[in-house]
Short mmCIF file of C-alpha atoms in Angstrom, two decimals:
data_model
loop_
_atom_site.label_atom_id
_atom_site.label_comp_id
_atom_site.label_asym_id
_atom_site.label_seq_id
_atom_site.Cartn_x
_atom_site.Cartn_y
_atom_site.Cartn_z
CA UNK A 30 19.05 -64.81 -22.62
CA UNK A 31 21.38 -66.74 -24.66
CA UNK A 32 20.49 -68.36 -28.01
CA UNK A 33 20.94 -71.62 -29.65
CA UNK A 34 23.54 -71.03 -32.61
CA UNK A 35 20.67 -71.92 -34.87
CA UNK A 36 22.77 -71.69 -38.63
CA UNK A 37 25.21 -74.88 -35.78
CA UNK A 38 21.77 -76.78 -35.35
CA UNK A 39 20.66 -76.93 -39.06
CA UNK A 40 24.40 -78.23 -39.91
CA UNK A 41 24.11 -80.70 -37.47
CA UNK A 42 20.84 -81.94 -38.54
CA UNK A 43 21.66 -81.42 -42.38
CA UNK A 44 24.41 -84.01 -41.87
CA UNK A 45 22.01 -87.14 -39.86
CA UNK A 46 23.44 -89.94 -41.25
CA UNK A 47 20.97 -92.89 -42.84
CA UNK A 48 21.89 -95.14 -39.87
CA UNK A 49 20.76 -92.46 -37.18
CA UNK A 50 17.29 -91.53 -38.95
CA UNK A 51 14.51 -90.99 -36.95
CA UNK A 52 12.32 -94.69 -36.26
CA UNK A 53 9.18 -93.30 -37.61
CA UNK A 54 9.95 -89.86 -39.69
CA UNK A 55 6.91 -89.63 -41.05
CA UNK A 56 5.19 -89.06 -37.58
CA UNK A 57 7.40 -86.73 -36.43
CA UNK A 58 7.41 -84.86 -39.98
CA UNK A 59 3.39 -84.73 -39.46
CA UNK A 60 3.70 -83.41 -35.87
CA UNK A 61 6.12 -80.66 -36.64
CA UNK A 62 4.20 -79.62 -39.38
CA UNK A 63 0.90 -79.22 -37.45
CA UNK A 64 2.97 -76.99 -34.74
CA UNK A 65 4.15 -75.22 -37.86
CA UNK A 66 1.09 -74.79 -38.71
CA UNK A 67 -0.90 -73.23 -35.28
CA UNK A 68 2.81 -70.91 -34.95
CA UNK A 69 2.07 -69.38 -38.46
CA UNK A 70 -1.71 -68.35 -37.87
CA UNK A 71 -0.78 -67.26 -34.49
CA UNK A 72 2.34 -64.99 -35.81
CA UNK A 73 -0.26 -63.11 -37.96
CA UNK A 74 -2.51 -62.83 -34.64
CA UNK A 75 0.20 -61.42 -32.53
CA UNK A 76 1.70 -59.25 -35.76
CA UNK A 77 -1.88 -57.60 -35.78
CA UNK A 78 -2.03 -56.85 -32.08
CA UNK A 79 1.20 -55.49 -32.01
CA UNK A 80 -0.10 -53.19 -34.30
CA UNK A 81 -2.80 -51.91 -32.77
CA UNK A 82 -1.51 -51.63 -29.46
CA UNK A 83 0.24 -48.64 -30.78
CA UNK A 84 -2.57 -46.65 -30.25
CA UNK A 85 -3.36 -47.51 -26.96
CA UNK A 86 -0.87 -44.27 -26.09
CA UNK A 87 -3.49 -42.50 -24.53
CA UNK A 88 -4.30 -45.27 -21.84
CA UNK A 89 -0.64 -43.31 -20.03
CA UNK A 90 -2.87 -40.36 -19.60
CA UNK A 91 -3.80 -38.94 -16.51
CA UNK A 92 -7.17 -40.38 -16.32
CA UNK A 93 -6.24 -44.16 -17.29
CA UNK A 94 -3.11 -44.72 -15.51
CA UNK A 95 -2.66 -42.10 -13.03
CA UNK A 96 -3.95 -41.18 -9.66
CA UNK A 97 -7.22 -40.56 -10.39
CA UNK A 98 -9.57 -37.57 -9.82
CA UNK A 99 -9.77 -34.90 -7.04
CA UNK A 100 -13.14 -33.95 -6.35
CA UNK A 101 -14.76 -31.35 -3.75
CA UNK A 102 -17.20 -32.93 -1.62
CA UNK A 103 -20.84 -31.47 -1.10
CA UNK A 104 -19.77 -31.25 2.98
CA UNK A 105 -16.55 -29.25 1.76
CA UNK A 106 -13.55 -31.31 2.14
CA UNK A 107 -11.34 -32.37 -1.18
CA UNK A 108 -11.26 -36.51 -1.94
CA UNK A 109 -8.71 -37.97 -4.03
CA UNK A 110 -10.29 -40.85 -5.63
CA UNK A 111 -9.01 -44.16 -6.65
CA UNK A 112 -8.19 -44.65 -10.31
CA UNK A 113 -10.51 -47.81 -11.08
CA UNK A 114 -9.63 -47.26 -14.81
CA UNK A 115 -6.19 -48.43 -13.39
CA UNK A 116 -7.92 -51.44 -11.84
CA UNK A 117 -10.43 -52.49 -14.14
CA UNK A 118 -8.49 -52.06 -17.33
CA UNK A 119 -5.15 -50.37 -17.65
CA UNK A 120 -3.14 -52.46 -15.61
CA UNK A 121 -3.99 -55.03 -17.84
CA UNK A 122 -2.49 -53.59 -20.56
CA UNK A 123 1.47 -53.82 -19.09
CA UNK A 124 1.39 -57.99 -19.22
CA UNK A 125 -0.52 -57.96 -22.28
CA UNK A 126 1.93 -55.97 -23.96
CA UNK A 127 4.75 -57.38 -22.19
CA UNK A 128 2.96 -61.02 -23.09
CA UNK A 129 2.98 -59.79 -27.26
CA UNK A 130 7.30 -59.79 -26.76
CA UNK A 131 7.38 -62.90 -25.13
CA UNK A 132 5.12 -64.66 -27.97
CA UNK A 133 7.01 -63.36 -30.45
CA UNK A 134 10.36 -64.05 -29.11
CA UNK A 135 8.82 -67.75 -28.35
CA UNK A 136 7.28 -68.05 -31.84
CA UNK A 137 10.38 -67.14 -33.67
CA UNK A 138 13.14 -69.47 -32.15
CA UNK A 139 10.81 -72.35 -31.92
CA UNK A 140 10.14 -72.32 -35.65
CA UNK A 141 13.31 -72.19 -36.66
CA UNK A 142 13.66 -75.86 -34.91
CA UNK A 143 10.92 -76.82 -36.07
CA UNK A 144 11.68 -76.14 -39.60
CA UNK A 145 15.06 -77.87 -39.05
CA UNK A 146 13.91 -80.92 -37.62
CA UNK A 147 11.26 -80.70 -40.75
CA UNK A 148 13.90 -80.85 -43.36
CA UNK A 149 16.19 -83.65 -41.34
CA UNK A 150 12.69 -85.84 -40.76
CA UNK A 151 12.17 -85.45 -44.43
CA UNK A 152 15.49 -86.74 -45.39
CA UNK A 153 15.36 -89.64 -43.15
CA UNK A 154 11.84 -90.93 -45.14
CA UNK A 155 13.35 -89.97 -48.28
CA UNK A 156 16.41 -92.71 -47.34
CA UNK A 157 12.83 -95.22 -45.87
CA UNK A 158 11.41 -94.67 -49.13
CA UNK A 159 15.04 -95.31 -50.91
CA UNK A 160 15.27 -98.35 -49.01
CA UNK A 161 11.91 -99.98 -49.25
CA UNK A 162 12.30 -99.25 -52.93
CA UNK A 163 14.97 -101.29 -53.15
CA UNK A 164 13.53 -104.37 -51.28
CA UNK A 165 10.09 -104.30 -53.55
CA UNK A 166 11.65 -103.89 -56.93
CA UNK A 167 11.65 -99.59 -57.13
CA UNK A 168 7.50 -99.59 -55.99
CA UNK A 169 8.93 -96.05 -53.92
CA UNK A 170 10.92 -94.45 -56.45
CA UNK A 171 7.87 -92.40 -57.63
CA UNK A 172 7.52 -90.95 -54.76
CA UNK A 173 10.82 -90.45 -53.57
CA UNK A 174 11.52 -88.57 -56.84
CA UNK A 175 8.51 -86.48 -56.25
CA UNK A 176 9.54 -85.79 -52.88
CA UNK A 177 13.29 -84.90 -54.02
CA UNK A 178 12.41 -82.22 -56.72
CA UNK A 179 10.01 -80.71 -54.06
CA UNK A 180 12.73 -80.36 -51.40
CA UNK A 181 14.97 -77.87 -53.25
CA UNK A 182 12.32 -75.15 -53.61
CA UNK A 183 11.46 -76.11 -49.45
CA UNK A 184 15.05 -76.29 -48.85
CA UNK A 185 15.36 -72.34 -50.43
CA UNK A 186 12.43 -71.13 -48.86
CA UNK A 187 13.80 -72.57 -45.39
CA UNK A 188 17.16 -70.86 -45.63
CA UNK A 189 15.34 -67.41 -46.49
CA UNK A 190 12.59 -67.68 -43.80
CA UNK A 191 15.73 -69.72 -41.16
CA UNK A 192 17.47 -66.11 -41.92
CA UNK A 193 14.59 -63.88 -40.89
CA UNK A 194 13.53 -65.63 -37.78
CA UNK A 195 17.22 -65.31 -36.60
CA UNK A 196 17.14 -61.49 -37.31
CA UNK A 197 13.51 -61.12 -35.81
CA UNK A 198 14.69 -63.46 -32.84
CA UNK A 199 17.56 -61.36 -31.66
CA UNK A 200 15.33 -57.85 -32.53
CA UNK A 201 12.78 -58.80 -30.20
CA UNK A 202 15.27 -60.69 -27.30
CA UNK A 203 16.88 -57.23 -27.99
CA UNK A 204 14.15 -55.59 -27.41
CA UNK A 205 13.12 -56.60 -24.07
CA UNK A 206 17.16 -56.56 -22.72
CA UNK A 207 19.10 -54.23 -20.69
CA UNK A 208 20.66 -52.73 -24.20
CA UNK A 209 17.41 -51.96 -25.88
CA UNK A 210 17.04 -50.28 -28.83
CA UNK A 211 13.34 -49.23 -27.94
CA UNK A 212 12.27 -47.19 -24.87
CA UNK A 213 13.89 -48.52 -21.76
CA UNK A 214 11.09 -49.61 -18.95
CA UNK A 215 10.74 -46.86 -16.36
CA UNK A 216 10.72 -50.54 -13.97
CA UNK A 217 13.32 -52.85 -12.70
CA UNK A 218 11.63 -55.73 -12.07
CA UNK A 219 9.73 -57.64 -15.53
CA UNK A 220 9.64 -60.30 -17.50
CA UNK A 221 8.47 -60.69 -21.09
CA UNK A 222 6.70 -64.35 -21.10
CA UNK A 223 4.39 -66.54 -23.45
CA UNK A 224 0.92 -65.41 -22.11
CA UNK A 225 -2.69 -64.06 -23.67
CA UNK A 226 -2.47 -61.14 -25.60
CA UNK A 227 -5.31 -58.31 -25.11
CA UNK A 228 -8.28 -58.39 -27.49
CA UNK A 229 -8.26 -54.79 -28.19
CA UNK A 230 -10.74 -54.53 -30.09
CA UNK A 231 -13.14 -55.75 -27.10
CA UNK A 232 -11.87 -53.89 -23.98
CA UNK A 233 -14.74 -51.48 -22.58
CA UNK A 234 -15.12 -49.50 -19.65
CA UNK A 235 -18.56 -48.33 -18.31
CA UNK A 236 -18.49 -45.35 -16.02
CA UNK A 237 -20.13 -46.01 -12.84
CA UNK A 238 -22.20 -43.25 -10.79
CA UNK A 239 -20.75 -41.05 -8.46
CA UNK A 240 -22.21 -41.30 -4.61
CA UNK A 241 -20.67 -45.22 -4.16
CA UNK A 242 -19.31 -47.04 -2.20
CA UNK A 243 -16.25 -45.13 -0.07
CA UNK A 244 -13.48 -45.49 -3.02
CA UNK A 245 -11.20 -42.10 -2.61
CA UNK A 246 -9.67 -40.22 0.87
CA UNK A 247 -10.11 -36.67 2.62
CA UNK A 248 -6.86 -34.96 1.64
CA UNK A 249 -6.45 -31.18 3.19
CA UNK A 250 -7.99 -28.98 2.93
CA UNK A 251 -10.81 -31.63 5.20
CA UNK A 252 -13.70 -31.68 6.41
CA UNK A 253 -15.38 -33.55 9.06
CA UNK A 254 -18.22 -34.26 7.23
CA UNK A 255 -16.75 -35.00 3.75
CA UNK A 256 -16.63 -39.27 4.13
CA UNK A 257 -20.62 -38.83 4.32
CA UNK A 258 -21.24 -38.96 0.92
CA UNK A 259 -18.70 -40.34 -1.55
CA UNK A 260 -18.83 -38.43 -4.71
CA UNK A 261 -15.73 -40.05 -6.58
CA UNK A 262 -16.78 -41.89 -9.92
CA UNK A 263 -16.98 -45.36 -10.26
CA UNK A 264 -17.24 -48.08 -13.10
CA UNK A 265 -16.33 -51.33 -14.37
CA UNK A 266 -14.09 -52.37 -17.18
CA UNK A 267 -12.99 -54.95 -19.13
CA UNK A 268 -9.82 -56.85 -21.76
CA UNK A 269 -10.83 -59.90 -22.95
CA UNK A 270 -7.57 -61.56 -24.06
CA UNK A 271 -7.26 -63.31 -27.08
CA UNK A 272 -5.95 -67.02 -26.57
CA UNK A 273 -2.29 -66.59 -27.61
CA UNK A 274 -0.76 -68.66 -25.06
CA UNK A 275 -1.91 -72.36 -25.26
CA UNK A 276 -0.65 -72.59 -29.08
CA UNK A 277 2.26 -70.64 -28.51
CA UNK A 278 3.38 -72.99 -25.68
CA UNK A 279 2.21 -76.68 -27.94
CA UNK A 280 4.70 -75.22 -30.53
CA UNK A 281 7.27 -74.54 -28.22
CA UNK A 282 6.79 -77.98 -26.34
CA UNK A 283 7.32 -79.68 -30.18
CA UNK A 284 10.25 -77.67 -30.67
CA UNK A 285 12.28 -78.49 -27.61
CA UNK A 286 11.15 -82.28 -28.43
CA UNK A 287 13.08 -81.78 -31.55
CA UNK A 288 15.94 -79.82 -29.88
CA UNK A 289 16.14 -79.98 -26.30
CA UNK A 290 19.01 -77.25 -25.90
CA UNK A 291 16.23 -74.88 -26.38
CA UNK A 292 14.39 -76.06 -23.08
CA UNK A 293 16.98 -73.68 -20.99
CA UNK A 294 15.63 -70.86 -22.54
CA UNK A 295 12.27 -71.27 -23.35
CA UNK A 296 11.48 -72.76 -19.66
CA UNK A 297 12.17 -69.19 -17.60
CA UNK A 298 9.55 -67.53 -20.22
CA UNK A 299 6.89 -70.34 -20.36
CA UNK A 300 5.30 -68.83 -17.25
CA UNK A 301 3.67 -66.06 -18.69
CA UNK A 302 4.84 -61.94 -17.97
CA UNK A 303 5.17 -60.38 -14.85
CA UNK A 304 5.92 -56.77 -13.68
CA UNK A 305 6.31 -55.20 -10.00
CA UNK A 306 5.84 -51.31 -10.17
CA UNK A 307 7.36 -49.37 -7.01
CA UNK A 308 5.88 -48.00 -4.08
CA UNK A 309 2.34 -49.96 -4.33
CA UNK A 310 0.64 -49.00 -1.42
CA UNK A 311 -3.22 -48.15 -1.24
CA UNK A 312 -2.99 -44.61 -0.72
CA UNK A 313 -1.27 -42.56 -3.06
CA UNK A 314 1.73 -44.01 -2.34
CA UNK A 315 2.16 -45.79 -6.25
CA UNK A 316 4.41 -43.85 -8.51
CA UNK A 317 2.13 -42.31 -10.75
CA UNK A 318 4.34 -41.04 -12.79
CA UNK A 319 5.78 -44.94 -13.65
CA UNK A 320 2.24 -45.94 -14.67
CA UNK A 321 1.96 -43.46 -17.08
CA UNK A 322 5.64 -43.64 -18.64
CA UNK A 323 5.02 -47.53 -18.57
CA UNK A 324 1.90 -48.25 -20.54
CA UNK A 325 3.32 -44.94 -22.52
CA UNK A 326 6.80 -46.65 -23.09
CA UNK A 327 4.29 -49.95 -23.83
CA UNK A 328 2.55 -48.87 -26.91
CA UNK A 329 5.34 -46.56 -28.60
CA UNK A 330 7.68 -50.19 -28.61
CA UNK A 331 4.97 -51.87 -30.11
CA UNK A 332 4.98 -50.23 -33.68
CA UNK A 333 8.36 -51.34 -34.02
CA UNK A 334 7.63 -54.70 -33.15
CA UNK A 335 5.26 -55.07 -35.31
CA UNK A 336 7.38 -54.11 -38.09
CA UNK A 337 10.37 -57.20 -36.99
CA UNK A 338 7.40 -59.51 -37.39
CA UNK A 339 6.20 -58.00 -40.92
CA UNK A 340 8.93 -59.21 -42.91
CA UNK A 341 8.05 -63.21 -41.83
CA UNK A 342 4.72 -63.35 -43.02
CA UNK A 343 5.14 -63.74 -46.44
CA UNK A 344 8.40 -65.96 -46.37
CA UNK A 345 6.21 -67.97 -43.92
CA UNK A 346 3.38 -68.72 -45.91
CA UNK A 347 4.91 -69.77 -48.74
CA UNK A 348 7.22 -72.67 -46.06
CA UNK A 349 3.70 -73.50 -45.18
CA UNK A 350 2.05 -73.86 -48.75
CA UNK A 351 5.49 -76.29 -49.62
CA UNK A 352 5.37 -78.02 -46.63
CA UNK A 353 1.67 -78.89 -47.48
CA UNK A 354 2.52 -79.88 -50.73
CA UNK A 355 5.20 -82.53 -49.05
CA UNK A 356 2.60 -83.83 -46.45
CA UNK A 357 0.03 -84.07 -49.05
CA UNK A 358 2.20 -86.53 -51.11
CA UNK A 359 3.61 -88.34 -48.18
CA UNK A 360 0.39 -88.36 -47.05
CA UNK A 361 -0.84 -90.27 -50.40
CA UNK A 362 2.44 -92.32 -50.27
CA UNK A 363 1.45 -94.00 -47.28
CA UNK A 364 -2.11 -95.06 -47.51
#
């Protein structure tokens, strides 16, 4: 996808003249800060998942992602059974992951308007302030003074953190491109999106008995009794998914308010992951092999990942703690 020429947008807004400020400022300064806000505490979420998605490695195994088990029935006969590890849970796994790229990618490019339309807003009702100062005999200069020796420390702390979500940006859009740096997906046909990330501390899988319902097929050597009794295990499982999504997309929706050009690329991403493996039939036909080097491929990426988020977190909290500060005396300013 191409990207917005971000260091081009914060010129742009950097030079707003006092004539074409913003109506009301101080309502847009409050609603990009409360997107700010949700992105940060959901960029330490997705940071964390990525993390320990890692060691979901052995869901590629055999017995997670691939066919499933042969068994010998009591008749004679041999059943291959269906993998309902692969229903139930593992499949799961492949948009979850895929969804932990997209957020990121999502996260990173929208805060970077946001923080640029935070510092132009903030400009605009420093020149309000200015102005109503001079109409009521200085009553704003206090605060606009205030305000003024708080905004070179933001300003600094903008540039560093502006820097960072540009490198982690292009890392991660890197990441999921056809010139990845990270294992390339055994599939041709995904998309990373904004979606639900997997709770992975809460996915279980309960083994079923054997003897249910009909769930594998006679393979040779047969027998003509072998469909009497199905002996192929069964079970249920579960991945809760941890609301990522619905913040992830309220950000983004503030952030193309503040800079439409990033609609174009946000919009083909907004609808959440998707993935087509090959050969998908009911019987055997799936390329068990591509499950396994998928999820596989999945979990080894997501170390690195991981480590292009680390280096925001600090960076961001300290934006957040400033930006705070500002609202907090804008906040007294206007009551």
């Amino acid at each position: 996808m191409k990207k917005t020429h971000f260091a081009v947008l914060f010129a742009v807004c950097a030079a707003i003249s006092p004539g074409l400020a913003s109506a009301d400022p101080l309502s847009q300064m409050r609603a990009d800060a409360s997107a700010l806000q949700q992105m940060s505490a959901t960029w330490a979420q997705i940071e964390s998942t990525s993390q320990s998605y890692a060691a979901l490695a052995p869901y590629a195994a055999q017995e997670w992602a691939g066919q499933g088990p042969t068994v010998v029935g009591p008749f004679g006969g041999v059943e291959q059974c269906h993998n309902t590890h692969w229903d139930q849970v593992t499949s799961s796994l492949i948009p979850g992951g895929l969804n932990i790229f997209g957020d990121a990618e999502v996260e990173a490019y929208s805060m970077q308007a946001l923080t640029v339309d935070f510092q132009a807003q903030l400009a605009n009702y420093m020149v309000q302030q200015v102005q109503a100062g001079n109409s009521h005999a200085g009553g704003n200069s206090i605060v606009t003074n205030q305000l003024a020796q708080q905004n070179g420390p933001l300003m600094q702390s903008m540039n560093t953190l502006d820097g960072l979500l540009t490198t982690v940006g292009n890392q991660v859009s890197g990441a999921t491109g056809p010139s990845t740096a990270l294992h390339q997906l055994p599939i041709q046909h995904w998309q990373a999106g904004v979606g639900n990330v997997p709770n992975l501390a809460a996915v279980q899988y309960i083994v079923g008995p054997d003897d249910g319902a009909p769930i594998g097929w006679a393979v040779p050597p047969s027998s003509p009794l072998a469909r009497l009794v199905d002996i192929c295990p069964t079970g249920t499982g579960s991945i809760p998914m941890l609301p990522t999504a619905a913040p992830v997309l309220s950000a983004a929706q503030q952030a193309v308010a503040d800079e439409p050009a990033l609609a174009s690329q946000l919009q083909p991403i907004e609808g959440g992951s998707t993935y087509t493996l090959p050969g998908g039939g009911m019987f055997g036909s799936t390329d068990y092999s591509v499950r396994m080097s998928l999820v596989s491929a999945l979990a080894s990426d997501m170390q690195p990942l991981a480590g292009y988020m680390q280096p925001i977190s600090a960076p961001l909290a300290l934006y957040q703690k400033q930006v705070q500060q500002i609202m907090n005396e804008v906040h007294s300013n206007a009551q």
